[in-house]
PDB file of C-alpha atoms in Angstrom:
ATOM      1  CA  UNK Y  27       0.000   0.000   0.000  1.00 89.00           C
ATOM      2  CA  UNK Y  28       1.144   3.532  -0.924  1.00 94.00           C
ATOM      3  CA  UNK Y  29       0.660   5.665   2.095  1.00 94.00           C
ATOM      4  CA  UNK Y  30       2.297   8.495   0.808  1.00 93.00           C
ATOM      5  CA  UNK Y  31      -0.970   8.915  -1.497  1.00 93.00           C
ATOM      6  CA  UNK Y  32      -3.237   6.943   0.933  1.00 94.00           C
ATOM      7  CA  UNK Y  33      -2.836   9.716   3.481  1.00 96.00           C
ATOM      8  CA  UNK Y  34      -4.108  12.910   2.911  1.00 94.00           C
ATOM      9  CA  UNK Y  35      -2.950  15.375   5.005  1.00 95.00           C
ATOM     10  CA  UNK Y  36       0.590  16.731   4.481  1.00 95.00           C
ATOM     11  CA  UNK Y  37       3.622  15.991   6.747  1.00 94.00           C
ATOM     12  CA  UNK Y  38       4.261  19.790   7.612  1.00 95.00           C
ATOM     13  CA  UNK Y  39       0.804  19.764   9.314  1.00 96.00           C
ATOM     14  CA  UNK Y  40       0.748  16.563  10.640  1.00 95.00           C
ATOM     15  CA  UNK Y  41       4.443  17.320  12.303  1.00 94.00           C
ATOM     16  CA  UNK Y  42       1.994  20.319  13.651  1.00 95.00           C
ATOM     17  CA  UNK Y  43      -0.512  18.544  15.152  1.00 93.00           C
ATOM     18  CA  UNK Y  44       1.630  16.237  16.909  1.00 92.00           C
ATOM     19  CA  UNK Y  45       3.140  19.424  18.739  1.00 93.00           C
ATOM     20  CA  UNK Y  46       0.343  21.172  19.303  1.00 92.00           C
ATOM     21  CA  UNK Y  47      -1.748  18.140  20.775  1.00 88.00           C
ATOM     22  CA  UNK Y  48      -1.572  17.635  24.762  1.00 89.00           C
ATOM     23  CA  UNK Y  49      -3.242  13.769  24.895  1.00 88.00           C
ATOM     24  CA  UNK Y  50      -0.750  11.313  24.497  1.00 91.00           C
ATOM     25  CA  UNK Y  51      -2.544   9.049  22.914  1.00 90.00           C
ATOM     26  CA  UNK Y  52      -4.340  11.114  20.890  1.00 92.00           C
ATOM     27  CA  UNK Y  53      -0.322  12.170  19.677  1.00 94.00           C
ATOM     28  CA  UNK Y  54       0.771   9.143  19.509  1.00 94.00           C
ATOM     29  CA  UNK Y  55      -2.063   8.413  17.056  1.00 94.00           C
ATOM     30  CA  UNK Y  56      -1.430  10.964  14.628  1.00 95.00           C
ATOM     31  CA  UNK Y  57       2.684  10.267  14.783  1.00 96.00           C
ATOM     32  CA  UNK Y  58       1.574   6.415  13.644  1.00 96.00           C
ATOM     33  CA  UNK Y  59       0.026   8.196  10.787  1.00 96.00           C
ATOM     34  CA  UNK Y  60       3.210  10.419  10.203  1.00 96.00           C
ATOM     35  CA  UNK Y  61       5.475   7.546  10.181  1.00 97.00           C
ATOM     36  CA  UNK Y  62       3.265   6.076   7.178  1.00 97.00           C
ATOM     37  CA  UNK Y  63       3.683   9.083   5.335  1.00 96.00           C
ATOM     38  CA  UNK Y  64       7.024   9.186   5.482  1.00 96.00           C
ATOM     39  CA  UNK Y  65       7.953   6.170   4.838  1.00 95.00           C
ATOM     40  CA  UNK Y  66       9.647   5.482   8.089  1.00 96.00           C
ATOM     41  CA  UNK Y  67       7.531   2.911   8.962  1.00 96.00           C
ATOM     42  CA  UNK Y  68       6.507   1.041   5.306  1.00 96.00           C
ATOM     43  CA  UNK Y  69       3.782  -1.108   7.595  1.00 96.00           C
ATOM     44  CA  UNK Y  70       1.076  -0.561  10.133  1.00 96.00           C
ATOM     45  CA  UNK Y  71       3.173  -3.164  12.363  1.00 97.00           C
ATOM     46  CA  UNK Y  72       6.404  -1.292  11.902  1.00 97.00           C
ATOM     47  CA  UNK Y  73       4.853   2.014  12.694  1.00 97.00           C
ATOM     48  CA  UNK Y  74       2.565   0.849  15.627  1.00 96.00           C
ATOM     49  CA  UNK Y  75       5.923  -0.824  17.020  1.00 97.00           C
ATOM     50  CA  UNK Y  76       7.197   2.500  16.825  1.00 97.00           C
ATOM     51  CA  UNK Y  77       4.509   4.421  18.564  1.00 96.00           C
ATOM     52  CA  UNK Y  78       4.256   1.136  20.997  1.00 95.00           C
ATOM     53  CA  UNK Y  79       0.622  -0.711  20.036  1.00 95.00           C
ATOM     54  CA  UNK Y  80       0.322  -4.648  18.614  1.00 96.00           C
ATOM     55  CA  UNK Y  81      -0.174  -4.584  15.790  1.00 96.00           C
ATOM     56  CA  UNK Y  82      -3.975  -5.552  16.025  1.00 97.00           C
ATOM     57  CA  UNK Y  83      -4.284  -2.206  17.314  1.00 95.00           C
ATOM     58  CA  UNK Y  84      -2.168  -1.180  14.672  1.00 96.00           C
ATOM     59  CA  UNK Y  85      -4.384  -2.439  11.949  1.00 96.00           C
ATOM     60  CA  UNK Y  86      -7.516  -0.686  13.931  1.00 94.00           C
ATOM     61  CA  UNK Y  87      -6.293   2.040  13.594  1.00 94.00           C
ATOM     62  CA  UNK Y  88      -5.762   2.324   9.983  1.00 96.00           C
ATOM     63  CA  UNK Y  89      -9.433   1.263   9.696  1.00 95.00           C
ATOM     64  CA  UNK Y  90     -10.253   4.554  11.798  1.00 93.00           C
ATOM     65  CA  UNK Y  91      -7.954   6.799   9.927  1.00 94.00           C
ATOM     66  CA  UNK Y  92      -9.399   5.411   6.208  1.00 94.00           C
ATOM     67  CA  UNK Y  93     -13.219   5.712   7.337  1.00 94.00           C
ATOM     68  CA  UNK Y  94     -12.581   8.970   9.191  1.00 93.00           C
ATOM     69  CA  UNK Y  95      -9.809  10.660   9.124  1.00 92.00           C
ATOM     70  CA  UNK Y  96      -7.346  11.978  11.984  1.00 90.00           C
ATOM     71  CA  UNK Y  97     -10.642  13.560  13.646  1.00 87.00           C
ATOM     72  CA  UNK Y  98     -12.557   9.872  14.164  1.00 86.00           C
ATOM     73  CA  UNK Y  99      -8.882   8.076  15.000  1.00 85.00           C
ATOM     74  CA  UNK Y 100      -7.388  11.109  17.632  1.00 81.00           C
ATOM     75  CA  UNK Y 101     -11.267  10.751  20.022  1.00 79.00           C
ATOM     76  CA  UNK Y 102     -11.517   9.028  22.509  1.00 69.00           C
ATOM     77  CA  UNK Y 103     -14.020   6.722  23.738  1.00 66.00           C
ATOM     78  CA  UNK Y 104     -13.537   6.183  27.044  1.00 63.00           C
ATOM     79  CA  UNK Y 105     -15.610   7.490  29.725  1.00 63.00           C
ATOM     80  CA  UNK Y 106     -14.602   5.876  32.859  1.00 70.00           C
ATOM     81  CA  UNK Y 107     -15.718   3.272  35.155  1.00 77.00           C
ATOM     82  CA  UNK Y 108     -19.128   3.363  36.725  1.00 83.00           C
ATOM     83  CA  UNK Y 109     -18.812   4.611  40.701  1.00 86.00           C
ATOM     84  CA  UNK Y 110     -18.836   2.576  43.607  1.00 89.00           C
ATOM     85  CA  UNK Y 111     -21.006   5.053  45.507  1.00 89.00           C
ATOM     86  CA  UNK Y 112     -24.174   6.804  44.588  1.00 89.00           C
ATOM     87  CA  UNK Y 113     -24.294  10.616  44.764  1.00 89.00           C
ATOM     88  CA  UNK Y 114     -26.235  10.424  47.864  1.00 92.00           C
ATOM     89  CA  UNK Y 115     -23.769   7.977  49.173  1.00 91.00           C
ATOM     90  CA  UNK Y 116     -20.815  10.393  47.984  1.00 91.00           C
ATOM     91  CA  UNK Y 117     -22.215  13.603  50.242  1.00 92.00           C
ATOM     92  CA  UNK Y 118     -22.983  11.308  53.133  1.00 91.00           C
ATOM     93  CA  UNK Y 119     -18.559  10.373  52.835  1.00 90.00           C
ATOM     94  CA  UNK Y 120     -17.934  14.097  52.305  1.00 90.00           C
ATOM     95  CA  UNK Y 121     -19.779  15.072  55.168  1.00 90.00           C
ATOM     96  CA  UNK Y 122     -18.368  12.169  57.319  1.00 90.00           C
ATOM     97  CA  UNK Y 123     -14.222  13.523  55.820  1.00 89.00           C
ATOM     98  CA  UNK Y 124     -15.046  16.842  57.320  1.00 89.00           C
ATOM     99  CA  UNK Y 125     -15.247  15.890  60.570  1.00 86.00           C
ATOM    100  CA  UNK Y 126     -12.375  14.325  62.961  1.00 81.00           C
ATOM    101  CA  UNK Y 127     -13.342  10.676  63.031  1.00 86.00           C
ATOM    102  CA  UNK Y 128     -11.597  10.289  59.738  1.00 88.00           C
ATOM    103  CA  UNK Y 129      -8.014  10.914  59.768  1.00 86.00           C
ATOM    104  CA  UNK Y 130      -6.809   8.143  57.410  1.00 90.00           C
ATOM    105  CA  UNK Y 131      -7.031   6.046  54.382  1.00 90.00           C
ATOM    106  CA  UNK Y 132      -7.273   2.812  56.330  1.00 92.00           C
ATOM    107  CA  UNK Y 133     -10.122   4.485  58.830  1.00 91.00           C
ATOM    108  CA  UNK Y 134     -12.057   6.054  55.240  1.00 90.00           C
ATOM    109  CA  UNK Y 135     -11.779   2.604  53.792  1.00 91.00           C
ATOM    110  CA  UNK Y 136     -13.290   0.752  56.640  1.00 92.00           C
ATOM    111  CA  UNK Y 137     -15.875   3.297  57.066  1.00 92.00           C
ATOM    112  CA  UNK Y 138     -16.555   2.610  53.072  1.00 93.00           C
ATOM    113  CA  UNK Y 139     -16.815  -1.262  53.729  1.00 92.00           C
ATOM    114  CA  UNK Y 140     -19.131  -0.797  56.908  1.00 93.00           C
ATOM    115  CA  UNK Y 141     -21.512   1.547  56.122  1.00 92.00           C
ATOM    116  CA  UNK Y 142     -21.942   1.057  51.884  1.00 92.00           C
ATOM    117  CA  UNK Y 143     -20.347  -2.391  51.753  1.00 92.00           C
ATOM    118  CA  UNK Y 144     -17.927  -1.102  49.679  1.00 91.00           C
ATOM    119  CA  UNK Y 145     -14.409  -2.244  48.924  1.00 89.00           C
ATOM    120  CA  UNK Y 146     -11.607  -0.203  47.964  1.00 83.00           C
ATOM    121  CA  UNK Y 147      -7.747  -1.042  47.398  1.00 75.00           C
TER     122      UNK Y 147
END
């Protein structure tokens, strides 16, 4: 595959966005593309190695990149894990931190595992 003509975008602005973006992955991502272009890299498994993803990952992100360009490849999709505690359950801790019973992480955690059943390591 020719990913000199593949890729779009030139190297001057892709060497641009790599500066100017702060998430590391989201850099990392766009210098896997730039390593393509290139030629640095002549495979998605040489320039995933580079950028330090298997080369599954490698391959996914090609797919992202063809069907939608830097924008769809640099987002991210993660949005976190879901929370141990309820928001009700969250201001009842805060509430319990302010005052002096609670002085440290072993005494929060047991009060966590008590009172919500709630285990945290």
């Amino acid at each position: 595959m020719n990913y000199q003509v593949e890729i779009s975008e030139s190297i001057e602005y892709l060497r641009q966005l790599e500066r100017a973006t702060k998430d590391l992955k989201a850099r990392d991502r766009v210098r896997f593309i730039g390593l393509l272009k290139i030629g640095k890299a002549t495979t998605q498994a040489q320039a995933g190695a580079l950028v330090g993803l298997q080369v599954r990952q490698s391959q996914r992100l090609w797919k992202q990149y063809r069907e939608g360009g830097l924008s769809a490849m640099c987002q991210s999709n993660y949005g976190g894990g879901q929370a141990k505690l309820s928001p009700v359950e969250q201001e009842q801790l805060r509430r319990r931190l302010r005052g002096d019973d609670i002085g440290t992480l072993e005494q929060a955690r047991r009060y966590l595992k008590e009172e919500f059943a709630v285990d945290y390591t």
